[in-house]
């Protein structure tokens, strides 16, 4: 509703910008309108600097970086397994309702702006979000068969990963013409919780779309903009993203990214503040020195991760399997 003019002025006057929007359609529209101008003025415009989508964008970035550096391999698949506890605010609900009601219609583009490379051409890199919309049982995390269910923001996070993949073409262990498959799930301790996490949103969305139940829900049940989780809820929330990366030649790398508070509010506040401080104070150290529209990992990379870890976040990664040796026979 209010961000377009701010982005326009920042692009025009060479002012760095960070926000916590999760609206990728709007972000794409801003790229098409103002990216050339931002490049001219040197403005770094970085959206999605909150729980949408720093944890997953940075996880993919670090897995790609580790695989390139230690395994000399190109990443081909990333799976993220989320364990989280947090609340939801009226502002988030309002954004979701705007999408449901069709009040925002994404413009038609010559090609997907998230596939734009730094020179404005269409990236040769391909990215596919293959997240299942069903409940599944997985042993990937080394447990005894965790039940996983779809994550409501997996589509948004997958889009941001796609954007980073395009911007990283030819560097950062990405190569040119490579394909990345992205998957993301919520890990549940039991079948019951997985079922509730899967079926609950379907039931809620169905009720919202029904005119008989939707009107009273919006008027009496759903939080209004300005309402949100209590201080206790914000303090005792958390997010743990477990990442698994597979390489073209058989390499396997893993990571853990932990946020100690409510990810959508307390931790999002930290993320956007540290992003702003990165852009304002760390200019000479940033991996991206020119202007334009970027994702958090491309614009700030390890400098942002360093700052986040100083606020209480924890990150660790390791090589699980080196690439398979090719036989000369």
PDB file of C-alpha atoms in Angstrom:
ATOM      1  CA  UNK A   1       0.000   0.000   0.000  1.00  0.00           C
ATOM      2  CA  UNK A   2       2.689   2.496   0.959  1.00  0.00           C
ATOM      3  CA  UNK A   3       6.076   1.173  -0.151  1.00  0.00           C
ATOM      4  CA  UNK A   4       6.119   2.007  -3.867  1.00  0.00           C
ATOM      5  CA  UNK A   5       6.797   5.714  -3.416  1.00  0.00           C
ATOM      6  CA  UNK A   6       9.527   5.021  -0.853  1.00  0.00           C
ATOM      7  CA  UNK A   7      11.269   2.632  -3.251  1.00  0.00           C
ATOM      8  CA  UNK A   8      10.961   5.177  -6.070  1.00  0.00           C
ATOM      9  CA  UNK A   9      12.571   7.967  -4.015  1.00  0.00           C
ATOM     10  CA  UNK A  10      15.372   5.704  -2.742  1.00  0.00           C
ATOM     11  CA  UNK A  11      16.167   4.567  -6.281  1.00  0.00           C
ATOM     12  CA  UNK A  12      16.118   8.159  -7.537  1.00  0.00           C
ATOM     13  CA  UNK A  13      18.353   9.638  -4.835  1.00  0.00           C
ATOM     14  CA  UNK A  14      20.812   6.758  -4.377  1.00  0.00           C
ATOM     15  CA  UNK A  15      19.558   5.768  -0.917  1.00  0.00           C
ATOM     16  CA  UNK A  16      19.925   2.179   0.272  1.00  0.00           C
ATOM     17  CA  UNK A  17      16.678   0.478   1.258  1.00  0.00           C
ATOM     18  CA  UNK A  18      15.578  -2.648   3.180  1.00  0.00           C
ATOM     19  CA  UNK A  19      12.079  -3.904   3.992  1.00  0.00           C
ATOM     20  CA  UNK A  20      10.232  -6.944   5.358  1.00  0.00           C
ATOM     21  CA  UNK A  21       7.630  -7.386   2.634  1.00  0.00           C
ATOM     22  CA  UNK A  22       6.716 -10.907   1.646  1.00  0.00           C
ATOM     23  CA  UNK A  23       4.893  -9.756  -1.484  1.00  0.00           C
ATOM     24  CA  UNK A  24       7.055 -11.011  -4.338  1.00  0.00           C
ATOM     25  CA  UNK A  25       4.633  -9.764  -6.995  1.00  0.00           C
ATOM     26  CA  UNK A  26       5.026  -6.178  -5.783  1.00  0.00           C
ATOM     27  CA  UNK A  27       8.797  -6.615  -5.542  1.00  0.00           C
ATOM     28  CA  UNK A  28       8.919  -7.805  -9.162  1.00  0.00           C
ATOM     29  CA  UNK A  29       6.932  -4.751 -10.227  1.00  0.00           C
ATOM     30  CA  UNK A  30       9.425  -2.477  -8.447  1.00  0.00           C
ATOM     31  CA  UNK A  31      12.346  -4.243 -10.172  1.00  0.00           C
ATOM     32  CA  UNK A  32      10.875  -3.591 -13.605  1.00  0.00           C
ATOM     33  CA  UNK A  33      10.100   0.055 -12.817  1.00  0.00           C
ATOM     34  CA  UNK A  34      13.181   1.181 -10.915  1.00  0.00           C
ATOM     35  CA  UNK A  35      16.129  -1.227 -11.272  1.00  0.00           C
ATOM     36  CA  UNK A  36      17.823   0.724 -14.084  1.00  0.00           C
ATOM     37  CA  UNK A  37      17.495   3.925 -12.059  1.00  0.00           C
ATOM     38  CA  UNK A  38      18.912   2.262  -8.919  1.00  0.00           C
ATOM     39  CA  UNK A  39      21.909   1.066 -10.916  1.00  0.00           C
ATOM     40  CA  UNK A  40      22.568   4.616 -12.108  1.00  0.00           C
ATOM     41  CA  UNK A  41      22.357   6.180  -8.641  1.00  0.00           C
ATOM     42  CA  UNK A  42      24.027   3.313  -6.741  1.00  0.00           C
ATOM     43  CA  UNK A  43      21.007   2.593  -4.530  1.00  0.00           C
ATOM     44  CA  UNK A  44      20.846  -0.941  -3.128  1.00  0.00           C
ATOM     45  CA  UNK A  45      17.183  -1.972  -2.864  1.00  0.00           C
ATOM     46  CA  UNK A  46      16.825  -5.131  -0.764  1.00  0.00           C
ATOM     47  CA  UNK A  47      13.357  -6.508  -0.012  1.00  0.00           C
ATOM     48  CA  UNK A  48      12.299  -9.597   1.964  1.00  0.00           C
ATOM     49  CA  UNK A  49      14.688  -8.840   4.839  1.00  0.00           C
ATOM     50  CA  UNK A  50      12.584 -10.492   7.545  1.00  0.00           C
ATOM     51  CA  UNK A  51      11.248 -13.956   8.217  1.00  0.00           C
ATOM     52  CA  UNK A  52      10.334 -13.704   4.554  1.00  0.00           C
ATOM     53  CA  UNK A  53      12.945 -14.765   3.535  1.00  0.00           C
ATOM     54  CA  UNK A  54      16.359 -14.313   5.191  1.00  0.00           C
ATOM     55  CA  UNK A  55      16.521 -17.710   6.997  1.00  0.00           C
ATOM     56  CA  UNK A  56      15.988 -19.705   3.785  1.00  0.00           C
ATOM     57  CA  UNK A  57      17.805 -17.378   1.395  1.00  0.00           C
ATOM     58  CA  UNK A  58      20.868 -17.393   3.663  1.00  0.00           C
ATOM     59  CA  UNK A  59      20.658 -21.159   4.233  1.00  0.00           C
ATOM     60  CA  UNK A  60      20.745 -21.796   0.484  1.00  0.00           C
ATOM     61  CA  UNK A  61      23.564 -19.271   0.070  1.00  0.00           C
ATOM     62  CA  UNK A  62      25.723 -20.944   2.733  1.00  0.00           C
ATOM     63  CA  UNK A  63      25.067 -24.462   1.441  1.00  0.00           C
ATOM     64  CA  UNK A  64      26.018 -23.341  -2.061  1.00  0.00           C
ATOM     65  CA  UNK A  65      29.124 -21.594  -0.739  1.00  0.00           C
ATOM     66  CA  UNK A  66      30.259 -24.614   1.310  1.00  0.00           C
ATOM     67  CA  UNK A  67      29.698 -27.039  -1.549  1.00  0.00           C
ATOM     68  CA  UNK A  68      31.680 -24.872  -3.962  1.00  0.00           C
ATOM     69  CA  UNK A  69      34.567 -24.230  -1.584  1.00  0.00           C
ATOM     70  CA  UNK A  70      34.999 -27.633   0.071  1.00  0.00           C
ATOM     71  CA  UNK A  71      33.514 -30.073  -2.448  1.00  0.00           C
ATOM     72  CA  UNK A  72      34.287 -28.224  -5.703  1.00  0.00           C
ATOM     73  CA  UNK A  73      30.754 -29.141  -6.729  1.00  0.00           C
ATOM     74  CA  UNK A  74      27.701 -27.213  -7.964  1.00  0.00           C
ATOM     75  CA  UNK A  75      24.587 -27.396  -5.830  1.00  0.00           C
ATOM     76  CA  UNK A  76      21.564 -28.952  -7.559  1.00  0.00           C
ATOM     77  CA  UNK A  77      19.029 -29.501  -4.760  1.00  0.00           C
ATOM     78  CA  UNK A  78      18.218 -27.786  -1.469  1.00  0.00           C
ATOM     79  CA  UNK A  79      15.764 -29.071   1.122  1.00  0.00           C
ATOM     80  CA  UNK A  80      14.824 -26.993   4.163  1.00  0.00           C
ATOM     81  CA  UNK A  81      13.141 -28.514   7.214  1.00  0.00           C
ATOM     82  CA  UNK A  82      11.544 -25.974   9.547  1.00  0.00           C
ATOM     83  CA  UNK A  83      10.819 -26.302  13.252  1.00  0.00           C
ATOM     84  CA  UNK A  84       9.134 -23.189  14.598  1.00  0.00           C
ATOM     85  CA  UNK A  85       6.873 -21.617  17.164  1.00  0.00           C
ATOM     86  CA  UNK A  86       5.385 -18.166  16.699  1.00  0.00           C
ATOM     87  CA  UNK A  87       2.278 -16.020  16.464  1.00  0.00           C
ATOM     88  CA  UNK A  88       0.594 -14.089  13.676  1.00  0.00           C
ATOM     89  CA  UNK A  89      -0.421 -10.439  13.464  1.00  0.00           C
ATOM     90  CA  UNK A  90      -3.311  -8.534  11.971  1.00  0.00           C
ATOM     91  CA  UNK A  91      -1.011  -6.964   9.389  1.00  0.00           C
ATOM     92  CA  UNK A  92       0.002 -10.367   8.071  1.00  0.00           C
ATOM     93  CA  UNK A  93      -3.642 -11.453   7.963  1.00  0.00           C
ATOM     94  CA  UNK A  94      -4.531  -8.247   6.106  1.00  0.00           C
ATOM     95  CA  UNK A  95      -1.856  -8.952   3.478  1.00  0.00           C
ATOM     96  CA  UNK A  96      -3.163 -12.502   3.029  1.00  0.00           C
ATOM     97  CA  UNK A  97      -6.731 -11.240   2.682  1.00  0.00           C
ATOM     98  CA  UNK A  98      -5.618  -8.745   0.039  1.00  0.00           C
ATOM     99  CA  UNK A  99      -4.209 -11.636  -1.986  1.00  0.00           C
ATOM    100  CA  UNK A 100      -7.301 -13.799  -1.417  1.00  0.00           C
ATOM    101  CA  UNK A 101      -9.652 -10.991  -2.450  1.00  0.00           C
ATOM    102  CA  UNK A 102      -7.637 -10.351  -5.632  1.00  0.00           C
ATOM    103  CA  UNK A 103      -7.073  -6.678  -4.772  1.00  0.00           C
ATOM    104  CA  UNK A 104      -3.513  -6.900  -6.113  1.00  0.00           C
ATOM    105  CA  UNK A 105      -3.034  -8.249  -9.622  1.00  0.00           C
ATOM    106  CA  UNK A 106       0.544  -8.909 -10.702  1.00  0.00           C
ATOM    107  CA  UNK A 107       1.330  -7.137 -13.992  1.00  0.00           C
ATOM    108  CA  UNK A 108       2.369  -9.065 -17.085  1.00  0.00           C
ATOM    109  CA  UNK A 109       6.113  -9.075 -17.710  1.00  0.00           C
ATOM    110  CA  UNK A 110       8.214  -9.917 -20.748  1.00  0.00           C
ATOM    111  CA  UNK A 111       9.784 -12.589 -18.536  1.00  0.00           C
ATOM    112  CA  UNK A 112       9.862 -13.228 -14.801  1.00  0.00           C
ATOM    113  CA  UNK A 113      11.820 -10.309 -13.227  1.00  0.00           C
ATOM    114  CA  UNK A 114      13.224 -12.738 -10.655  1.00  0.00           C
ATOM    115  CA  UNK A 115      15.141 -14.348 -13.519  1.00  0.00           C
ATOM    116  CA  UNK A 116      16.920 -11.088 -14.353  1.00  0.00           C
ATOM    117  CA  UNK A 117      20.698 -11.166 -14.200  1.00  0.00           C
ATOM    118  CA  UNK A 118      22.758  -8.123 -13.248  1.00  0.00           C
ATOM    119  CA  UNK A 119      22.824  -6.962 -16.886  1.00  0.00           C
ATOM    120  CA  UNK A 120      19.048  -7.257 -17.235  1.00  0.00           C
ATOM    121  CA  UNK A 121      19.052 -10.366 -19.397  1.00  0.00           C
ATOM    122  CA  UNK A 122      17.159 -13.575 -18.661  1.00  0.00           C
ATOM    123  CA  UNK A 123      19.235 -15.959 -16.556  1.00  0.00           C
ATOM    124  CA  UNK A 124      20.354 -19.265 -17.999  1.00  0.00           C
ATOM    125  CA  UNK A 125      19.991 -20.742 -14.504  1.00  0.00           C
ATOM    126  CA  UNK A 126      16.798 -22.605 -13.753  1.00  0.00           C
ATOM    127  CA  UNK A 127      15.086 -22.955 -10.404  1.00  0.00           C
ATOM    128  CA  UNK A 128      12.162 -25.192  -9.469  1.00  0.00           C
ATOM    129  CA  UNK A 129      10.132 -25.267  -6.273  1.00  0.00           C
ATOM    130  CA  UNK A 130       9.284 -28.952  -5.830  1.00  0.00           C
ATOM    131  CA  UNK A 131       7.821 -28.713  -2.308  1.00  0.00           C
ATOM    132  CA  UNK A 132       5.108 -31.325  -1.823  1.00  0.00           C
ATOM    133  CA  UNK A 133       1.674 -30.100  -0.769  1.00  0.00           C
ATOM    134  CA  UNK A 134       0.998 -33.349   1.076  1.00  0.00           C
ATOM    135  CA  UNK A 135       2.046 -34.803   4.414  1.00  0.00           C
ATOM    136  CA  UNK A 136       5.096 -37.032   4.116  1.00  0.00           C
ATOM    137  CA  UNK A 137       7.313 -39.116   6.370  1.00  0.00           C
ATOM    138  CA  UNK A 138      11.018 -38.352   6.209  1.00  0.00           C
ATOM    139  CA  UNK A 139      14.239 -39.712   7.740  1.00  0.00           C
ATOM    140  CA  UNK A 140      16.371 -36.942   6.234  1.00  0.00           C
ATOM    141  CA  UNK A 141      17.118 -35.312   9.595  1.00  0.00           C
ATOM    142  CA  UNK A 142      18.443 -38.551  11.081  1.00  0.00           C
ATOM    143  CA  UNK A 143      15.472 -39.177  13.350  1.00  0.00           C
ATOM    144  CA  UNK A 144      13.000 -42.024  13.389  1.00  0.00           C
ATOM    145  CA  UNK A 145      10.691 -40.850  10.634  1.00  0.00           C
ATOM    146  CA  UNK A 146       9.485 -37.290  11.220  1.00  0.00           C
ATOM    147  CA  UNK A 147       6.174 -36.258   9.718  1.00  0.00           C
ATOM    148  CA  UNK A 148       6.471 -33.212   7.498  1.00  0.00           C
ATOM    149  CA  UNK A 149       3.777 -30.899   6.175  1.00  0.00           C
ATOM    150  CA  UNK A 150       3.759 -27.945   3.746  1.00  0.00           C
ATOM    151  CA  UNK A 151       4.945 -24.548   4.996  1.00  0.00           C
ATOM    152  CA  UNK A 152       2.691 -21.629   4.146  1.00  0.00           C
ATOM    153  CA  UNK A 153       5.611 -19.405   3.055  1.00  0.00           C
ATOM    154  CA  UNK A 154       7.493 -22.041   1.031  1.00  0.00           C
ATOM    155  CA  UNK A 155       6.293 -20.524  -2.253  1.00  0.00           C
ATOM    156  CA  UNK A 156       7.652 -17.089  -1.299  1.00  0.00           C
ATOM    157  CA  UNK A 157      10.951 -18.491  -0.017  1.00  0.00           C
ATOM    158  CA  UNK A 158      11.339 -20.531  -3.199  1.00  0.00           C
ATOM    159  CA  UNK A 159      10.880 -17.385  -5.273  1.00  0.00           C
ATOM    160  CA  UNK A 160      13.621 -15.579  -3.353  1.00  0.00           C
ATOM    161  CA  UNK A 161      15.965 -18.539  -3.785  1.00  0.00           C
ATOM    162  CA  UNK A 162      15.208 -18.380  -7.510  1.00  0.00           C
ATOM    163  CA  UNK A 163      16.103 -14.685  -7.563  1.00  0.00           C
ATOM    164  CA  UNK A 164      19.404 -15.328  -5.761  1.00  0.00           C
ATOM    165  CA  UNK A 165      20.148 -18.149  -8.184  1.00  0.00           C
ATOM    166  CA  UNK A 166      19.710 -15.801 -11.150  1.00  0.00           C
ATOM    167  CA  UNK A 167      21.769 -12.988  -9.609  1.00  0.00           C
ATOM    168  CA  UNK A 168      24.562 -15.447  -8.764  1.00  0.00           C
ATOM    169  CA  UNK A 169      24.884 -16.771 -12.324  1.00  0.00           C
ATOM    170  CA  UNK A 170      28.505 -17.471 -13.179  1.00  0.00           C
ATOM    171  CA  UNK A 171      29.736 -16.967  -9.591  1.00  0.00           C
ATOM    172  CA  UNK A 172      29.283 -17.973  -5.954  1.00  0.00           C
ATOM    173  CA  UNK A 173      29.436 -21.652  -6.875  1.00  0.00           C
ATOM    174  CA  UNK A 174      26.405 -21.382  -9.142  1.00  0.00           C
ATOM    175  CA  UNK A 175      27.902 -21.626 -12.602  1.00  0.00           C
ATOM    176  CA  UNK A 176      25.899 -20.730 -15.699  1.00  0.00           C
ATOM    177  CA  UNK A 177      22.978 -22.800 -16.929  1.00  0.00           C
ATOM    178  CA  UNK A 178      22.718 -24.785 -13.703  1.00  0.00           C
ATOM    179  CA  UNK A 179      19.420 -26.054 -12.285  1.00  0.00           C
ATOM    180  CA  UNK A 180      18.420 -25.801  -8.622  1.00  0.00           C
ATOM    181  CA  UNK A 181      15.506 -27.704  -7.111  1.00  0.00           C
ATOM    182  CA  UNK A 182      14.144 -26.236  -3.865  1.00  0.00           C
ATOM    183  CA  UNK A 183      11.933 -27.956  -1.302  1.00  0.00           C
ATOM    184  CA  UNK A 184      10.699 -26.809   2.103  1.00  0.00           C
ATOM    185  CA  UNK A 185       8.654 -28.446   4.852  1.00  0.00           C
ATOM    186  CA  UNK A 186       7.574 -28.061   8.464  1.00  0.00           C
ATOM    187  CA  UNK A 187       8.795 -30.852  10.770  1.00  0.00           C
ATOM    188  CA  UNK A 188       6.163 -32.148  13.186  1.00  0.00           C
ATOM    189  CA  UNK A 189       6.701 -34.399  16.241  1.00  0.00           C
ATOM    190  CA  UNK A 190       3.674 -36.561  15.455  1.00  0.00           C
ATOM    191  CA  UNK A 191       1.184 -37.513  12.760  1.00  0.00           C
ATOM    192  CA  UNK A 192      -1.554 -35.631  14.650  1.00  0.00           C
ATOM    193  CA  UNK A 193       0.334 -32.336  14.619  1.00  0.00           C
ATOM    194  CA  UNK A 194       1.302 -32.821  10.976  1.00  0.00           C
ATOM    195  CA  UNK A 195      -2.340 -33.408  10.072  1.00  0.00           C
ATOM    196  CA  UNK A 196      -3.493 -30.319  11.968  1.00  0.00           C
ATOM    197  CA  UNK A 197      -0.735 -28.233  10.367  1.00  0.00           C
ATOM    198  CA  UNK A 198      -1.727 -29.476   6.919  1.00  0.00           C
ATOM    199  CA  UNK A 199      -5.534 -29.550   7.189  1.00  0.00           C
ATOM    200  CA  UNK A 200      -5.973 -26.482   9.438  1.00  0.00           C
ATOM    201  CA  UNK A 201      -4.949 -23.877   6.811  1.00  0.00           C
ATOM    202  CA  UNK A 202      -7.098 -25.628   4.177  1.00  0.00           C
ATOM    203  CA  UNK A 203     -10.113 -25.513   6.476  1.00  0.00           C
ATOM    204  CA  UNK A 204      -9.436 -21.884   7.434  1.00  0.00           C
ATOM    205  CA  UNK A 205      -9.054 -20.754   3.820  1.00  0.00           C
ATOM    206  CA  UNK A 206     -12.249 -22.575   2.838  1.00  0.00           C
ATOM    207  CA  UNK A 207     -14.118 -20.836   5.647  1.00  0.00           C
ATOM    208  CA  UNK A 208     -12.735 -17.426   4.599  1.00  0.00           C
ATOM    209  CA  UNK A 209     -13.836 -17.922   0.997  1.00  0.00           C
ATOM    210  CA  UNK A 210     -17.341 -18.924   2.081  1.00  0.00           C
ATOM    211  CA  UNK A 211     -19.464 -15.736   2.294  1.00  0.00           C
ATOM    212  CA  UNK A 212     -21.522 -17.171   5.153  1.00  0.00           C
ATOM    213  CA  UNK A 213     -18.538 -17.843   7.438  1.00  0.00           C
ATOM    214  CA  UNK A 214     -15.971 -15.457   5.931  1.00  0.00           C
ATOM    215  CA  UNK A 215     -17.641 -12.179   6.956  1.00  0.00           C
ATOM    216  CA  UNK A 216     -18.008 -12.982  10.693  1.00  0.00           C
ATOM    217  CA  UNK A 217     -14.489 -14.461  10.762  1.00  0.00           C
ATOM    218  CA  UNK A 218     -12.990 -11.232   9.396  1.00  0.00           C
ATOM    219  CA  UNK A 219     -15.110  -9.067  11.680  1.00  0.00           C
ATOM    220  CA  UNK A 220     -14.866 -10.941  14.990  1.00  0.00           C
ATOM    221  CA  UNK A 221     -12.200 -13.674  14.954  1.00  0.00           C
ATOM    222  CA  UNK A 222      -9.182 -12.516  12.985  1.00  0.00           C
ATOM    223  CA  UNK A 223      -6.688 -10.011  14.475  1.00  0.00           C
ATOM    224  CA  UNK A 224      -6.760  -6.493  13.018  1.00  0.00           C
ATOM    225  CA  UNK A 225      -3.743  -4.549  11.669  1.00  0.00           C
ATOM    226  CA  UNK A 226      -1.783  -3.363  14.700  1.00  0.00           C
ATOM    227  CA  UNK A 227      -2.646  -6.465  16.751  1.00  0.00           C
ATOM    228  CA  UNK A 228      -0.096  -9.234  17.188  1.00  0.00           C
ATOM    229  CA  UNK A 229       1.585 -11.754  19.492  1.00  0.00           C
ATOM    230  CA  UNK A 230       2.062 -10.855  23.149  1.00  0.00           C
ATOM    231  CA  UNK A 231       5.489 -10.076  24.594  1.00  0.00           C
ATOM    232  CA  UNK A 232       5.592 -13.552  26.143  1.00  0.00           C
ATOM    233  CA  UNK A 233       4.757 -15.181  22.799  1.00  0.00           C
ATOM    234  CA  UNK A 234       7.444 -13.136  21.059  1.00  0.00           C
ATOM    235  CA  UNK A 235      10.018 -14.084  23.703  1.00  0.00           C
ATOM    236  CA  UNK A 236       9.345 -17.829  23.718  1.00  0.00           C
ATOM    237  CA  UNK A 237       9.011 -18.395  19.984  1.00  0.00           C
ATOM    238  CA  UNK A 238      11.834 -19.824  17.898  1.00  0.00           C
ATOM    239  CA  UNK A 239      12.840 -21.006  14.425  1.00  0.00           C
ATOM    240  CA  UNK A 240      15.273 -23.735  13.420  1.00  0.00           C
ATOM    241  CA  UNK A 241      15.946 -24.229   9.706  1.00  0.00           C
ATOM    242  CA  UNK A 242      17.807 -27.449   8.891  1.00  0.00           C
ATOM    243  CA  UNK A 243      19.206 -27.304   5.379  1.00  0.00           C
ATOM    244  CA  UNK A 244      20.347 -30.192   3.203  1.00  0.00           C
ATOM    245  CA  UNK A 245      22.194 -29.525  -0.058  1.00  0.00           C
ATOM    246  CA  UNK A 246      22.954 -32.048  -2.789  1.00  0.00           C
ATOM    247  CA  UNK A 247      25.532 -31.504  -5.524  1.00  0.00           C
ATOM    248  CA  UNK A 248      25.620 -32.422  -9.193  1.00  0.00           C
ATOM    249  CA  UNK A 249      28.466 -34.859  -8.494  1.00  0.00           C
ATOM    250  CA  UNK A 250      27.004 -36.466  -5.382  1.00  0.00           C
ATOM    251  CA  UNK A 251      28.225 -34.099  -2.657  1.00  0.00           C
ATOM    252  CA  UNK A 252      26.066 -33.639   0.447  1.00  0.00           C
ATOM    253  CA  UNK A 253      26.206 -30.682   2.837  1.00  0.00           C
ATOM    254  CA  UNK A 254      24.071 -29.717   5.820  1.00  0.00           C
ATOM    255  CA  UNK A 255      23.399 -26.642   7.922  1.00  0.00           C
ATOM    256  CA  UNK A 256      21.448 -25.479  10.961  1.00  0.00           C
ATOM    257  CA  UNK A 257      20.198 -21.888  11.361  1.00  0.00           C
ATOM    258  CA  UNK A 258      18.603 -21.049  14.725  1.00  0.00           C
ATOM    259  CA  UNK A 259      16.647 -17.929  15.743  1.00  0.00           C
ATOM    260  CA  UNK A 260      15.862 -17.694  19.495  1.00  0.00           C
ATOM    261  CA  UNK A 261      12.632 -15.642  19.393  1.00  0.00           C
ATOM    262  CA  UNK A 262       9.325 -15.433  17.550  1.00  0.00           C
ATOM    263  CA  UNK A 263      10.523 -15.538  13.934  1.00  0.00           C
ATOM    264  CA  UNK A 264       7.784 -13.385  12.453  1.00  0.00           C
ATOM    265  CA  UNK A 265       8.148 -10.496  14.900  1.00  0.00           C
ATOM    266  CA  UNK A 266      11.016 -10.394  17.388  1.00  0.00           C
ATOM    267  CA  UNK A 267      13.504 -12.022  15.006  1.00  0.00           C
ATOM    268  CA  UNK A 268      12.146 -10.207  11.953  1.00  0.00           C
ATOM    269  CA  UNK A 269      12.785  -6.913  13.767  1.00  0.00           C
ATOM    270  CA  UNK A 270      16.395  -7.990  14.326  1.00  0.00           C
ATOM    271  CA  UNK A 271      16.791  -9.121  10.730  1.00  0.00           C
ATOM    272  CA  UNK A 272      15.597  -5.899   9.131  1.00  0.00           C
ATOM    273  CA  UNK A 273      17.554  -3.716  11.591  1.00  0.00           C
ATOM    274  CA  UNK A 274      20.770  -5.636  10.949  1.00  0.00           C
ATOM    275  CA  UNK A 275      20.088  -5.477   7.201  1.00  0.00           C
ATOM    276  CA  UNK A 276      19.716  -1.710   7.430  1.00  0.00           C
ATOM    277  CA  UNK A 277      22.891  -1.409   9.491  1.00  0.00           C
ATOM    278  CA  UNK A 278      24.719  -3.599   6.980  1.00  0.00           C
ATOM    279  CA  UNK A 279      23.752  -1.294   4.141  1.00  0.00           C
ATOM    280  CA  UNK A 280      24.470   1.862   6.154  1.00  0.00           C
ATOM    281  CA  UNK A 281      27.708   0.937   7.941  1.00  0.00           C
ATOM    282  CA  UNK A 282      29.324  -1.988   6.137  1.00  0.00           C
ATOM    283  CA  UNK A 283      29.386  -0.639   2.594  1.00  0.00           C
ATOM    284  CA  UNK A 284      33.074  -1.319   1.943  1.00  0.00           C
ATOM    285  CA  UNK A 285      32.753  -4.934   3.143  1.00  0.00           C
ATOM    286  CA  UNK A 286      29.609  -5.904   1.261  1.00  0.00           C
ATOM    287  CA  UNK A 287      29.927  -8.409  -1.592  1.00  0.00           C
ATOM    288  CA  UNK A 288      27.765  -6.208  -3.814  1.00  0.00           C
ATOM    289  CA  UNK A 289      29.249  -2.766  -4.431  1.00  0.00           C
ATOM    290  CA  UNK A 290      26.959  -1.468  -7.183  1.00  0.00           C
ATOM    291  CA  UNK A 291      23.336  -0.385  -7.139  1.00  0.00           C
ATOM    292  CA  UNK A 292      20.267  -2.373  -8.108  1.00  0.00           C
ATOM    293  CA  UNK A 293      17.652  -4.720  -6.674  1.00  0.00           C
ATOM    294  CA  UNK A 294      19.043  -7.646  -4.690  1.00  0.00           C
ATOM    295  CA  UNK A 295      18.121 -10.444  -2.314  1.00  0.00           C
ATOM    296  CA  UNK A 296      19.570 -10.341   1.225  1.00  0.00           C
ATOM    297  CA  UNK A 297      22.164 -13.050   0.550  1.00  0.00           C
ATOM    298  CA  UNK A 298      23.404 -11.471  -2.681  1.00  0.00           C
ATOM    299  CA  UNK A 299      23.556  -7.934  -1.288  1.00  0.00           C
ATOM    300  CA  UNK A 300      25.040  -8.702   2.129  1.00  0.00           C
ATOM    301  CA  UNK A 301      26.116 -12.361   2.304  1.00  0.00           C
ATOM    302  CA  UNK A 302      28.448 -13.301   5.156  1.00  0.00           C
ATOM    303  CA  UNK A 303      28.455  -9.756   6.565  1.00  0.00           C
ATOM    304  CA  UNK A 304      24.760 -10.037   7.387  1.00  0.00           C
ATOM    305  CA  UNK A 305      25.192 -13.517   8.857  1.00  0.00           C
ATOM    306  CA  UNK A 306      28.013 -12.224  11.062  1.00  0.00           C
ATOM    307  CA  UNK A 307      25.787  -9.446  12.405  1.00  0.00           C
ATOM    308  CA  UNK A 308      22.821 -11.785  12.973  1.00  0.00           C
ATOM    309  CA  UNK A 309      24.944 -14.213  14.965  1.00  0.00           C
ATOM    310  CA  UNK A 310      26.026 -11.350  17.226  1.00  0.00           C
ATOM    311  CA  UNK A 311      22.343 -10.772  18.093  1.00  0.00           C
ATOM    312  CA  UNK A 312      21.840 -14.352  19.321  1.00  0.00           C
ATOM    313  CA  UNK A 313      21.297 -16.388  16.145  1.00  0.00           C
ATOM    314  CA  UNK A 314      23.337 -19.550  15.658  1.00  0.00           C
ATOM    315  CA  UNK A 315      24.578 -20.987  12.367  1.00  0.00           C
ATOM    316  CA  UNK A 316      26.628 -24.103  11.625  1.00  0.00           C
ATOM    317  CA  UNK A 317      27.313 -26.145   8.509  1.00  0.00           C
ATOM    318  CA  UNK A 318      29.313 -29.217   7.540  1.00  0.00           C
ATOM    319  CA  UNK A 319      30.216 -31.468   4.633  1.00  0.00           C
ATOM    320  CA  UNK A 320      28.480 -34.843   4.966  1.00  0.00           C
ATOM    321  CA  UNK A 321      29.735 -36.438   1.771  1.00  0.00           C
ATOM    322  CA  UNK A 322      32.382 -35.450  -0.766  1.00  0.00           C
ATOM    323  CA  UNK A 323      31.674 -35.798  -4.512  1.00  0.00           C
ATOM    324  CA  UNK A 324      31.922 -39.158  -6.178  1.00  0.00           C
ATOM    325  CA  UNK A 325      35.197 -39.771  -7.986  1.00  0.00           C
ATOM    326  CA  UNK A 326      34.861 -40.166 -11.727  1.00  0.00           C
ATOM    327  CA  UNK A 327      36.427 -43.270 -13.199  1.00  0.00           C
ATOM    328  CA  UNK A 328      38.718 -42.940 -16.213  1.00  0.00           C
ATOM    329  CA  UNK A 329      37.820 -46.456 -17.349  1.00  0.00           C
TER     330      UNK A 329
END
